[in-house]
Coordinates of C-alpha atoms and ligand atoms in Angstrom, one line a residue:
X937 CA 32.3 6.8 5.1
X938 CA 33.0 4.3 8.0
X939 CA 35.0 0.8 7.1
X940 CA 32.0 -1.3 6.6
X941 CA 30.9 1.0 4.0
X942 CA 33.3 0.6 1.9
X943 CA 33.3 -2.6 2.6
X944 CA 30.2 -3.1 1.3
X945 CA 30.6 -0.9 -1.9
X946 CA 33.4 -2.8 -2.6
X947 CA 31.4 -6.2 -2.6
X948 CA 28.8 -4.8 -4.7
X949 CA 31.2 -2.8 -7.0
X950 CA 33.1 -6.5 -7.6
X951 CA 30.5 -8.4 -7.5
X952 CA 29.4 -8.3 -11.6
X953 CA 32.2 -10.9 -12.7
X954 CA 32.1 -13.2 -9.5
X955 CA 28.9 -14.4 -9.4
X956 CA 27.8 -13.7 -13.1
X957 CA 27.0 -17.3 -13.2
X958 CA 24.4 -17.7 -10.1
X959 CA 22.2 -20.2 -9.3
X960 CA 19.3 -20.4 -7.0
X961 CA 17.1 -22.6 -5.7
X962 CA 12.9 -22.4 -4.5
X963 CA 11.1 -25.4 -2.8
X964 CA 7.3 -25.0 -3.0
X965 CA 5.8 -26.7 -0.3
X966 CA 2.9 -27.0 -1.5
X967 CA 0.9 -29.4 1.3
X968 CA 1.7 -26.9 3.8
X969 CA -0.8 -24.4 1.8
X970 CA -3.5 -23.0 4.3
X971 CA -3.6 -19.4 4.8
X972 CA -5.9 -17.0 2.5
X973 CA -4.0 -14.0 1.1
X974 CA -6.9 -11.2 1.7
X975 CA -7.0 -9.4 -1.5
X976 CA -6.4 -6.2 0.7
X977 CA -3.3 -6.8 1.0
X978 CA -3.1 -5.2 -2.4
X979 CA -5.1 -2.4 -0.7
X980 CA -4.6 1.9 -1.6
X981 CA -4.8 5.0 -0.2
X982 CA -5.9 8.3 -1.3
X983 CA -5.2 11.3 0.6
X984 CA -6.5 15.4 -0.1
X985 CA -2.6 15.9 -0.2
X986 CA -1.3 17.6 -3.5
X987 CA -2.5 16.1 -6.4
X988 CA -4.2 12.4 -5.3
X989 CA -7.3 13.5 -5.5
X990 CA -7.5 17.2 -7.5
X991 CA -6.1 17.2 -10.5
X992 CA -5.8 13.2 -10.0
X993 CA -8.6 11.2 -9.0
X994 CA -11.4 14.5 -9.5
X995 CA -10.9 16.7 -12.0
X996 CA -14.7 17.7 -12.2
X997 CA -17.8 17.2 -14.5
X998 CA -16.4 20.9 -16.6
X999 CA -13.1 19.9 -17.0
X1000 CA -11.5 19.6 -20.7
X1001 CA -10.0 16.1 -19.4
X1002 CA -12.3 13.4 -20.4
X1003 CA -14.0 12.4 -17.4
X1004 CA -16.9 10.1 -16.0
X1005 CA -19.0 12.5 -13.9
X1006 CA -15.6 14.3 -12.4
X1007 CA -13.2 11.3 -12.3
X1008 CA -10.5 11.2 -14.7
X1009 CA -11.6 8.9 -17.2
X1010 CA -7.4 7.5 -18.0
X1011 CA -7.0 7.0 -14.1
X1012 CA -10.2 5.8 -13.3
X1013 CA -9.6 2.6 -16.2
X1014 CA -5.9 2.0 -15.3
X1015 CA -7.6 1.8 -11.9
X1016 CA -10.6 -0.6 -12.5
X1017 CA -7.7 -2.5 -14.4
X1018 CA -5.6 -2.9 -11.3
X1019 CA -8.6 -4.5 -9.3
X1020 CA -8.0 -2.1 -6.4
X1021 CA -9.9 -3.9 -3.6
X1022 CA -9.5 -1.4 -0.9
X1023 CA -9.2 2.2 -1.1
X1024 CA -8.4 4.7 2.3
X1025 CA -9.4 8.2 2.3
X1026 CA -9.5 10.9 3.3
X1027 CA -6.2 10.6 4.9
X1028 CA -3.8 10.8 6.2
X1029 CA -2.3 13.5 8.3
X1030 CA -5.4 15.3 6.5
X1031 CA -8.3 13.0 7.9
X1032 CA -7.8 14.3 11.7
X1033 CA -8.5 18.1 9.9
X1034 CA -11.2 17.2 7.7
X1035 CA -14.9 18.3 8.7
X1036 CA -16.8 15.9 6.6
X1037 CA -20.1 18.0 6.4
X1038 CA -18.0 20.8 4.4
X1039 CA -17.8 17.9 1.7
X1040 CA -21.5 17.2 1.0
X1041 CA -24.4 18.7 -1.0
X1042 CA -24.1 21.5 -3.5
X1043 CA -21.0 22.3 -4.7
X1044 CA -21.3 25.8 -5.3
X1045 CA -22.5 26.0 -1.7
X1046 CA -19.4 23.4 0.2
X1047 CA -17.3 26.2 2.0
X1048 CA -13.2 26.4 0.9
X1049 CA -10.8 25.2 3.1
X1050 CA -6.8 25.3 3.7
X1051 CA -5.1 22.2 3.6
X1052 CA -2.7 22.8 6.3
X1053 CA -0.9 19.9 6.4
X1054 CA -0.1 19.9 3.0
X1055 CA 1.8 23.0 1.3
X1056 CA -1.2 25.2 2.9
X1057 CA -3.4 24.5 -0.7
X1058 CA -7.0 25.9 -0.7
X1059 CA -9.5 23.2 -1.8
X1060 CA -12.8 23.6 -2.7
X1061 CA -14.3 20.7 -0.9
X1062 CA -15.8 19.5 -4.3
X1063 CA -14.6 16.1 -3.6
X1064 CA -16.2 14.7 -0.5
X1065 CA -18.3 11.7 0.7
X1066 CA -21.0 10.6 -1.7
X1067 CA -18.0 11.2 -4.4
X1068 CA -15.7 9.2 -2.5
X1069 CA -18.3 6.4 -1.8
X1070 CA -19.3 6.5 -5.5
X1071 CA -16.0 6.2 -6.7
X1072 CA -15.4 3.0 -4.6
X1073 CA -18.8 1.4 -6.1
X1074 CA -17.5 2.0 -9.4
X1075 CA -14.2 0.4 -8.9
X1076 CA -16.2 -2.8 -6.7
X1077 CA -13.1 -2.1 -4.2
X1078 CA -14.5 -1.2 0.2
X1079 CA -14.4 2.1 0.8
X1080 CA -11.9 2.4 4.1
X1081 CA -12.8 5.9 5.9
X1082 CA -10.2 7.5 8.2
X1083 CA -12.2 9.4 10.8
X1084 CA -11.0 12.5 12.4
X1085 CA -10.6 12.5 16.3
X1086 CA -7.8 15.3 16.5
X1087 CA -9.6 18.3 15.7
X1088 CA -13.2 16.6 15.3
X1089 CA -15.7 15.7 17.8
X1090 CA -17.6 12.2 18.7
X1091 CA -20.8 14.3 17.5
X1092 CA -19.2 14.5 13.7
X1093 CA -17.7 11.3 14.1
X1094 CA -21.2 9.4 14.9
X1095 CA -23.3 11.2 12.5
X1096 CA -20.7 11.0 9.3
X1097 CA -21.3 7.0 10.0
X1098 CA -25.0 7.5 9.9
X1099 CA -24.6 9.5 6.8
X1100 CA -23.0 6.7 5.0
X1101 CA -24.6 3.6 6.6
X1102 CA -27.9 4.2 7.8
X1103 CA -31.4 3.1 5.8
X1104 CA -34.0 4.2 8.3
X1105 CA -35.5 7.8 8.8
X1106 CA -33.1 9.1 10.3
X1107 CA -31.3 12.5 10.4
X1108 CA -28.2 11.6 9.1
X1109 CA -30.0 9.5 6.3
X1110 CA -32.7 12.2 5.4
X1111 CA -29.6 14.8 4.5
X1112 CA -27.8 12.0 2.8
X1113 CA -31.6 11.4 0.8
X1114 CA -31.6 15.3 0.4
X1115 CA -28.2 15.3 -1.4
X1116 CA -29.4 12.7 -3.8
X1117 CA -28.3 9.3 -2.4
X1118 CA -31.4 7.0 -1.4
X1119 CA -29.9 3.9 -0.3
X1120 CA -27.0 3.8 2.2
X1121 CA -23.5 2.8 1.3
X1122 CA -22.0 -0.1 2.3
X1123 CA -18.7 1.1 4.5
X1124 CA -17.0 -1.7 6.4
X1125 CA -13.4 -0.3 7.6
X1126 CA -13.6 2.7 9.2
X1127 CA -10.6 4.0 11.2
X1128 CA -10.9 6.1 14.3
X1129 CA -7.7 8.8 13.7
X1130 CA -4.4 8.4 12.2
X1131 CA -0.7 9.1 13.5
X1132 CA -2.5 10.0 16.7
X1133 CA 1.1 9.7 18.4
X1134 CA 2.1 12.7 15.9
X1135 CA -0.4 14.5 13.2
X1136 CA -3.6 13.2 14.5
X1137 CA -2.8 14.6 17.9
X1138 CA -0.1 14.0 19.7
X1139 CA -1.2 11.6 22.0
X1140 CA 0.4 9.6 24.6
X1141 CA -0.9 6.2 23.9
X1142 CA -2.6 5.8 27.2
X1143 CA -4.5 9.0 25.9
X1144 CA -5.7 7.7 22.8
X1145 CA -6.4 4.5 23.9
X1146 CA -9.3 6.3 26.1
X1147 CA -10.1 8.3 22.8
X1148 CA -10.2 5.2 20.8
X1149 CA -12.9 4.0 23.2
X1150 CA -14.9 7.0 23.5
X1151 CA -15.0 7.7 19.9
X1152 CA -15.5 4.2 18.8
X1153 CA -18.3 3.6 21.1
X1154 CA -20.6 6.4 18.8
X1155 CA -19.4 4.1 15.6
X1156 CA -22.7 2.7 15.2
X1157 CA -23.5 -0.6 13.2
X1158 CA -26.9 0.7 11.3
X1159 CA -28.9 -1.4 9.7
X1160 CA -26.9 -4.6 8.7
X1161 CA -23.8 -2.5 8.0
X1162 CA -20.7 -3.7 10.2
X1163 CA -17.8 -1.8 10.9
X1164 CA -14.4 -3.5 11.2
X1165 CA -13.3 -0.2 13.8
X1166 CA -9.4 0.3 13.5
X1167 CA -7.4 2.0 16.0
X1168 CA -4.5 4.5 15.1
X1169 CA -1.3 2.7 15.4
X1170 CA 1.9 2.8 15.7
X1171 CA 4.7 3.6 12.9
X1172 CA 8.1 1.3 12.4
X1173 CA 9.9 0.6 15.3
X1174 CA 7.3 2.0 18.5
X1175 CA 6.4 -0.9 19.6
X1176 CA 5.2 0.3 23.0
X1177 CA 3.0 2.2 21.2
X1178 CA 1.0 -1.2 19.9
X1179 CA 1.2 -2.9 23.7
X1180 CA -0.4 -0.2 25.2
X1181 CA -3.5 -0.3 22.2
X1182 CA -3.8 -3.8 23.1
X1183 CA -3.4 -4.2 27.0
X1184 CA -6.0 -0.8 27.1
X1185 CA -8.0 -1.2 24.2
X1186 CA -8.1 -5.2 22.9
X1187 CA -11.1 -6.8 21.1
X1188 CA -12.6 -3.5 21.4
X1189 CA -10.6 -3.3 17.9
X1190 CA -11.1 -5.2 15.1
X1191 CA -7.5 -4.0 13.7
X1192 CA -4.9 -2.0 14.8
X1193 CA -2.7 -0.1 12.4
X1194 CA 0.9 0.2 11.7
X1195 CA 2.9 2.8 8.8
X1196 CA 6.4 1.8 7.6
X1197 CA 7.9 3.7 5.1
X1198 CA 11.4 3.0 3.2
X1199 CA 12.8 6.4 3.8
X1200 CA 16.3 7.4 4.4
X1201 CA 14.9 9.3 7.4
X1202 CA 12.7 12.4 8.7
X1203 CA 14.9 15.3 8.6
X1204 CA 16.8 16.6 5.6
X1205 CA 17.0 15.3 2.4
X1206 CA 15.6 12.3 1.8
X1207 CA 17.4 11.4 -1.8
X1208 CA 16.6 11.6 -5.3
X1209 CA 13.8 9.2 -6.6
X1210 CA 15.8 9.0 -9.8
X1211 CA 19.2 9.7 -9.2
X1212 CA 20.9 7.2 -6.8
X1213 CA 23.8 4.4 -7.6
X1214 CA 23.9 0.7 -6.8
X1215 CA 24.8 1.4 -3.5
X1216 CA 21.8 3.2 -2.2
X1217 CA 19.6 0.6 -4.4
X1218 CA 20.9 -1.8 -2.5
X1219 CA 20.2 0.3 1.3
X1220 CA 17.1 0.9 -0.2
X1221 CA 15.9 -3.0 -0.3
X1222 CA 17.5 -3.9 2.5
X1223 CA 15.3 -1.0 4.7
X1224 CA 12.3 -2.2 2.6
X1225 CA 12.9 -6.0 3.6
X1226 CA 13.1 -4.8 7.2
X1227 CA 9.9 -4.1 7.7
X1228 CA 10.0 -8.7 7.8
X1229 CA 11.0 -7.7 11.4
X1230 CA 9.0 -4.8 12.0
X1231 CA 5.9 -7.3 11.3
X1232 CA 7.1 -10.0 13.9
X1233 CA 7.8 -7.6 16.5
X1234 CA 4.5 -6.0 16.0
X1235 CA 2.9 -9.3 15.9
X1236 CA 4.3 -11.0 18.5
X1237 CA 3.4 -8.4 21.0
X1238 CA -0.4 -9.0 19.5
X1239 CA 0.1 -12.7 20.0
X1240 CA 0.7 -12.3 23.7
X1241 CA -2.0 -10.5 24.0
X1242 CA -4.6 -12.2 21.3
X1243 CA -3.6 -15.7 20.9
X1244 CA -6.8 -16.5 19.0
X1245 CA -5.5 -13.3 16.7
X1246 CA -8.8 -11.5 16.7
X1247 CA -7.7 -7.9 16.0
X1248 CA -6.2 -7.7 13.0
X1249 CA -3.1 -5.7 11.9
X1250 CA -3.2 -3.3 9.1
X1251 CA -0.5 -1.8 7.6
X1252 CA -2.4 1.1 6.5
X1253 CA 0.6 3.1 4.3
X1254 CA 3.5 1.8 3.3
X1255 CA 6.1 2.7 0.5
X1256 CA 9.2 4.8 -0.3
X1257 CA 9.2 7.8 0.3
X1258 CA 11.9 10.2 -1.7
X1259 CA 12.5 13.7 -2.4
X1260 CA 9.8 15.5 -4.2
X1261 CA 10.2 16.2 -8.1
X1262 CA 12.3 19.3 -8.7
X1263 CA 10.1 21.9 -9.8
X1264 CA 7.1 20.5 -8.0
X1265 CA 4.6 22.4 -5.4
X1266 CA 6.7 21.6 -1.8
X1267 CA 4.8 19.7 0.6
X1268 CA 2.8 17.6 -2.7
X1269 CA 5.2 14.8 -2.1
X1270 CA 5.0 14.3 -6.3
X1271 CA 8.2 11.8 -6.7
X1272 CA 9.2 9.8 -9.7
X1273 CA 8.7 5.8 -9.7
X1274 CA 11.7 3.7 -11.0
X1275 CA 12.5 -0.3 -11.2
X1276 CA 13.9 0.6 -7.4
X1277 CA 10.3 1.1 -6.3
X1278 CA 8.9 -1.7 -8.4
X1279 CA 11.4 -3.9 -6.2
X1280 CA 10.5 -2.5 -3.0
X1281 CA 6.4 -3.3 -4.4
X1282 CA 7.2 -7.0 -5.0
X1283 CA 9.9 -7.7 -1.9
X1284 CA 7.0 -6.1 0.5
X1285 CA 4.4 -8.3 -1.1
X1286 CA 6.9 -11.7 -1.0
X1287 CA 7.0 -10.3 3.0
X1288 CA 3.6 -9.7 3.2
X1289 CA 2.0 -13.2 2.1
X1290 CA 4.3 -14.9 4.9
X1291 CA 2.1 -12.8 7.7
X1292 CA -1.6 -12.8 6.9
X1293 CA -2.8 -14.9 9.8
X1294 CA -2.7 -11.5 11.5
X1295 CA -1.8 -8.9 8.0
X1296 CA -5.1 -8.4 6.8
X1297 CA -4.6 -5.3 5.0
X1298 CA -1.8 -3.1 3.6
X1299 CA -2.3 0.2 1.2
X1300 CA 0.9 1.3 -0.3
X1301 CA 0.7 5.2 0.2
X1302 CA -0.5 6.9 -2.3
X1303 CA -2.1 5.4 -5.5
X1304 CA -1.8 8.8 -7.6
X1305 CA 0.4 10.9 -7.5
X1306 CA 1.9 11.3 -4.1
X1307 CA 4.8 9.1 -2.7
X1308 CA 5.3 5.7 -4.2
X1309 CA 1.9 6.3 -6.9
X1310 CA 0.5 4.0 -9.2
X1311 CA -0.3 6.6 -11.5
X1312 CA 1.4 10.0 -12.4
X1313 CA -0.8 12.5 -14.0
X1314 CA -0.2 16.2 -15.4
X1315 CA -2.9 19.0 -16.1
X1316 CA -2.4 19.1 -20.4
X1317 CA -4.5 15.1 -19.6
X1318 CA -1.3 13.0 -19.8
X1319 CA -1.0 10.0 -17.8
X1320 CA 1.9 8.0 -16.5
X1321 CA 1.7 4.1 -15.4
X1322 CA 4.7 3.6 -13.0
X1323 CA 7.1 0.4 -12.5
X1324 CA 5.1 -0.1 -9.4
X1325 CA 1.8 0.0 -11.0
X1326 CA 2.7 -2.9 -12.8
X1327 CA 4.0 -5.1 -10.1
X1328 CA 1.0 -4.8 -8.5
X1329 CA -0.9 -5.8 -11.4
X1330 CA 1.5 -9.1 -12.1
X1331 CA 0.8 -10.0 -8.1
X1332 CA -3.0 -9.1 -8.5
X1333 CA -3.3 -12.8 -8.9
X1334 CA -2.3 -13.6 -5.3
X1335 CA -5.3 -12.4 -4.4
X1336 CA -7.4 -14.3 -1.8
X1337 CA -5.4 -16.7 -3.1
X1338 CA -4.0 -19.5 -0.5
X1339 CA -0.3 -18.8 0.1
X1340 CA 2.0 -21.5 -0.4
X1341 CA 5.2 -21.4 1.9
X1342 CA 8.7 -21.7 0.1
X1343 CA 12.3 -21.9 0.8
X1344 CA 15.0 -20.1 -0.9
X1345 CA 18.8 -20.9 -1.2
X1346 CA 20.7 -17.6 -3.1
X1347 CA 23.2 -15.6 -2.7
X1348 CA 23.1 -12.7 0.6
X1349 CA 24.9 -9.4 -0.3
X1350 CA 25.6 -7.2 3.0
X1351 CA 24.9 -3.8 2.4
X1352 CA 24.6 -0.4 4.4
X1353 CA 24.1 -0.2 7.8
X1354 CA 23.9 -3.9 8.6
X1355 CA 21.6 -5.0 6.3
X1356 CA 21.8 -8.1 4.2
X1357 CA 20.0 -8.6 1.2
X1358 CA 19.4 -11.9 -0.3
X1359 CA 19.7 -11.8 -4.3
X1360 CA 16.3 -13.8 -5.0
X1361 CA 13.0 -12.9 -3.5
X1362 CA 9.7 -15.1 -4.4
X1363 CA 6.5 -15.4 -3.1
X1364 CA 3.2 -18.0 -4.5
X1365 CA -0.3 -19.6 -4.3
X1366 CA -3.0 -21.5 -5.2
X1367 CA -6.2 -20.0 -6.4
X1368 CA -9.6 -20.4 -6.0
X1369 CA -9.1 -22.7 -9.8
X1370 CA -6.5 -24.6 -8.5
X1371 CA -4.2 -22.4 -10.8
X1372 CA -0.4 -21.9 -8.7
X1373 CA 1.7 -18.7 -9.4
X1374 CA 4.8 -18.0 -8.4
X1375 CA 6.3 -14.5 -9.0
X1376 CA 10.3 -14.3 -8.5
X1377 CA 12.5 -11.1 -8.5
X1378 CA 16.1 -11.0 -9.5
X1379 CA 17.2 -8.1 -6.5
X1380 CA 20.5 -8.9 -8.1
X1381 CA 21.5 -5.5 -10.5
X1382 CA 24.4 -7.1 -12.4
X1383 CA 23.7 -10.9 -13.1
X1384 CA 21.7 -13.5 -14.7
X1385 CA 20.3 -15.9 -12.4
X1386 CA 19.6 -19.6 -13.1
X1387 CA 16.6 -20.3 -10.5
X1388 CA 15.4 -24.3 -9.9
X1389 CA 12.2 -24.7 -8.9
X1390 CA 10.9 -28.1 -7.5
X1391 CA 7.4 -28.4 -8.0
X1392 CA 6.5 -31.2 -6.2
X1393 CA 2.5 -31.5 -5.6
X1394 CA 1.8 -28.8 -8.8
X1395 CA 0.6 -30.7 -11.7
X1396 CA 2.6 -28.4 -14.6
X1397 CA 4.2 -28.6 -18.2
X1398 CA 4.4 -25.3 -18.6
X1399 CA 4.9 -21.5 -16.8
X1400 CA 3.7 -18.4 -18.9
X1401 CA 3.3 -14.8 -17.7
X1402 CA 5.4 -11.5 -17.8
X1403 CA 8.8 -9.8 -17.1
X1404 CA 9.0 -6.1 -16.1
X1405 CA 12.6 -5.6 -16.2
X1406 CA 14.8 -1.8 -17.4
X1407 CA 18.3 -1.3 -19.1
X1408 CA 18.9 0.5 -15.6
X1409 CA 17.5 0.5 -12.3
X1410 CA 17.2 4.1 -12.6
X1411 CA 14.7 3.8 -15.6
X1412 CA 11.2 5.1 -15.2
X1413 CA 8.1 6.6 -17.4
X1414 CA 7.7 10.1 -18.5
X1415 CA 4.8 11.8 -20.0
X1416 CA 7.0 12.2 -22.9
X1417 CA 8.0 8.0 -22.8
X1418 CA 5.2 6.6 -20.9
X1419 CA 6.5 3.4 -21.8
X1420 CA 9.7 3.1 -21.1
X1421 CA 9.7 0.2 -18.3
X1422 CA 6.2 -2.0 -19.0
X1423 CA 6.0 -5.9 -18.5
X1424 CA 6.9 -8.0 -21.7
X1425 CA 5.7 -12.2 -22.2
X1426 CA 8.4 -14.2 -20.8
X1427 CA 9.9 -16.7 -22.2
X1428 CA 13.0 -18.1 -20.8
X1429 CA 11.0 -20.6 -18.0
X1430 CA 11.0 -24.7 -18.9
X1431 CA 9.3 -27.4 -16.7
X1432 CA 10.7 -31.0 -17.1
X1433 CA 9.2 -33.4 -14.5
X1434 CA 8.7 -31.7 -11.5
X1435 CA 11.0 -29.2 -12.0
X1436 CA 10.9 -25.6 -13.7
X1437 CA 14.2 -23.4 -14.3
X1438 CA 13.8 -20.4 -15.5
X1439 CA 16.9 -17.5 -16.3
X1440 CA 16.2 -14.4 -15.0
X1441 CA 17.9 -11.5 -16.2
X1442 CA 19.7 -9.2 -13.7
X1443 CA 17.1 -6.5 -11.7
X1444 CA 14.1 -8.2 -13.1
X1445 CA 10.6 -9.4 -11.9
X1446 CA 8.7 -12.1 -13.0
X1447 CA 5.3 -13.7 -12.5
X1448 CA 5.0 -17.3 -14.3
X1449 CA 1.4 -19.5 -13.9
X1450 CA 2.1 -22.7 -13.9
X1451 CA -0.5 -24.6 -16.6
Ligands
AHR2932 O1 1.3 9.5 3.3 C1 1.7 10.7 3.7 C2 1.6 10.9 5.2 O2 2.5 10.1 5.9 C3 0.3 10.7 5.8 O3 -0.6 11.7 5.7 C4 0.6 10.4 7.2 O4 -0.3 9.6 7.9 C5 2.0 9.9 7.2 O5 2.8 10.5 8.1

């Protein structure tokens, strides 16, 4: 351990009786309220990767788990609950080896296929388009498709969007008519590769830049369907990788994507999803908050480029990434969900508002069952909500709501390798009803905080909404205690004049409406 470790671990292991009586303060400013928050921002992602989507998502019209027409009938509620509004499939490393046309008609007849990049599984292929696209109309969310340029040609490419988009007579519509779909889906994002700098290639970005306009060129708008085409982009820090897409490529993309993961890093153990101390809590928020910087790199590059911002960025997966479960299939990336992740869910989301006059989408990877899920599921029919399941569903009111910028004074805690980490995190908006939420998070693991609010410009006497808080940070949900960490009303929040203070206990997360 180098000196500014301990350091560090010393602060935070002091800390609990110094500053057990802090204070913080939030300034809404409320007239400088102008940028939408696109509800995709709250996007997901489901990849063929262990059990997302088998066993997840599909379990089949035979199976003994109650189902609508194949999809898990627990998930698919806790879903449509959630108001998913953007869902990405099929991947993913997996997209760039998927052959769509294995994945449609009879099922008896779709061929088998390995999932190499994913603990080698054999799948049956009894998921595939029309169940995707179905799924996506049943949940109202936009269907995102990640389209394979590694191992697929343009030929596939073209005809997979005339599968799904096209109304007329032709080929690609007929076999769609054939396997029992009349009209065409509506499909709006559609993403030429993924990784294509690593699993979807491994391309120089020069290369793919040329791929991207070749394959993109075949992406045909049919029939009053438009495609918002994304390019593969870069992950974390390669930010050569995004001034090459927009110097070669530019408005010939409507959105460029970027991956950022909170991971301890790519080789060797990545650390346990349940067992950590305060310490690595507190690396782990201050990696999640970098991705502030990430952003602003990322963007500013775009800037210089697109002024007017007309591509978009999308942060197309995001989330922590940990050690699988022991006793779970390797390469299923099955890991446990504690109040660690639900910080890193609403800290990424008080980030994310600040950025969407260029962050027009972001699905946290995966929604079941892989990496940072929504939902854990097992094969006896059980069904696990996760911390981070719920702070998505006390933010789901930010969406395409107008973001209202804010200023915070707290306390800042260094922490591992130069990090600082600021005790209170908050993010709100105004929606379409005029209604303003604000939703605050206590990073702090040992103390109460008193928070001020002024509310000048909000007309308010009161705040009501929820707390999702845990005895520990490492507290999560088992099939056995499914609800062991789930919001509760709060109470503790006054308004007197134009001011609200509220106490929020230590490692807690709150959303309040203001009425
Ligand atoms: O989300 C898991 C994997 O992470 C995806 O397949 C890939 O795109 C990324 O490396």
């Amino acid at each position: 351990m180098n000196k500014k470790i301990i350091v560090c671990s010393l602060l935070l292991a002091f800390s609990a009786p110094l500053l057990a009586q802090e204070t913080s303060t939030v300034n809404l400013n409320v007239n400088e309220a102008k940028t939408v928050i696109p509800k995709e921002i709250y996007g997901q992602f489901a990849e063929h990767l262990g059990t997302c989507i088998y066993g997840g998502l599909w379990v089949g019209e035979n199976s003994s788990i109650p189902n609508i027409n194949g999809y898990r009938s627990d998930v698919f509620n806790a879903l449509k609950e959630l108001k998913v509004p953007v869902l990405r499939w099929p991947g993913g490393c997996f997209a760039d080896e998927y052959h769509w046309m294995d994945g449609i008609g009879p099922k008896e007849k779709r061929p088998k296929m390995v999932n190499n990049n994913w603990g080698g599984t054999v799948e049956d292929n009894s998921f595939g388009t029309n169940e995707f696209l179905n799924l996506c109309e049943m949940l109202n969310c936009e269907p995102y498709i990640s389209g394979n340029v590694g191992s697929g040609t343009v030929e596939e490419m073209a005809k997979w969007v005339e599968y799904m988009t096209s109304a007329s007579d032709s080929p690609m519509a007929r076999l769609r008519r054939e396997n029992g779909r009349d009209k065409p889906w509506k499909v709006k994002f559609f993403g030429v590769g993924n990784e294509s700098w690593g699993c979807g290639g491994n391309m120089t970005p020069e290369f793919y830049s040329d791929m991207y306009r070749r394959y993109s060129t075949y992406c045909r708008n049919y029939d009053g369907n438009w495609l918002f085409k994304i390019a593969s982009g870069a992950t974390d820090y390669d930010y050569d990788w995004t001034r090459v897409l927009m110097k070669n490529v530019g408005p010939r993309m409507n959105g460029l994507s970027l991956h950022y993961y909170t991971v301890l890093g790519w080789e060797g153990s990545k650390g346990s999803a349940t067992q950590f101390d305060k310490d690595d809590y507190y690396w782990t928020m201050g990696k999640c908050r970098e991705i502030e910087d990430v952003i602003k790199r990322h963007c500013a590059i775009m800037d210089s480029y697109d002024p007017q911002k007309r591509v978009a960025l999308l942060l197309d997966e995001w989330g922590t990434w940990w050690d699988e479960e022991p006793g779970t299939v390797r390469g299923h990336l099955f890991q446990q969900n504690t109040m660690r992740d639900a910080f890193v869910a609403s800290l990424s989301f008080d980030i994310f508002h600040k950025y969407t006059d260029r962050l027009k989408m972001a699905n946290i990877a995966q929604v079941v069952n892989v990496l940072q899920s929504m939902i854990l599921t097992n094969n006896e029919g059980a069904m696990v909500l996760t911390p981070t399941y719920y702070v998505f569903k006390m933010y789901n009111v930010h969406q395409d709501a107008t973001y209202i910028p804010l200023n915070i004074t707290c306390k800042e805690v260094p922490v591992r390798d130069n990090r600082t980490v600021p005790m209170l995190s908050a993010t709100a908006s105004k929606d379409k009803d005029g209604k303003v939420h604000i939703s605050l998070s206590n990073v702090d693991a040992d103390n109460e905080q008193t928070v001020t609010i002024n509310l000048t410009g909000v007309k308010a006497t009161k705040a009501v909404g929820e707390i999702l808080t845990a005895k520990d940070m490492t507290d999560y949900n088992t099939f056995e205690h499914p609800d062991a960490v789930k919001p509760v009303p709060f109470k503790d929040a006054k308004v007197n004049k134009d001011v609200l203070t509220l106490k929020l206990p230590a490692k807690s997360i709150v959303t309040l409406e203001l009425q």
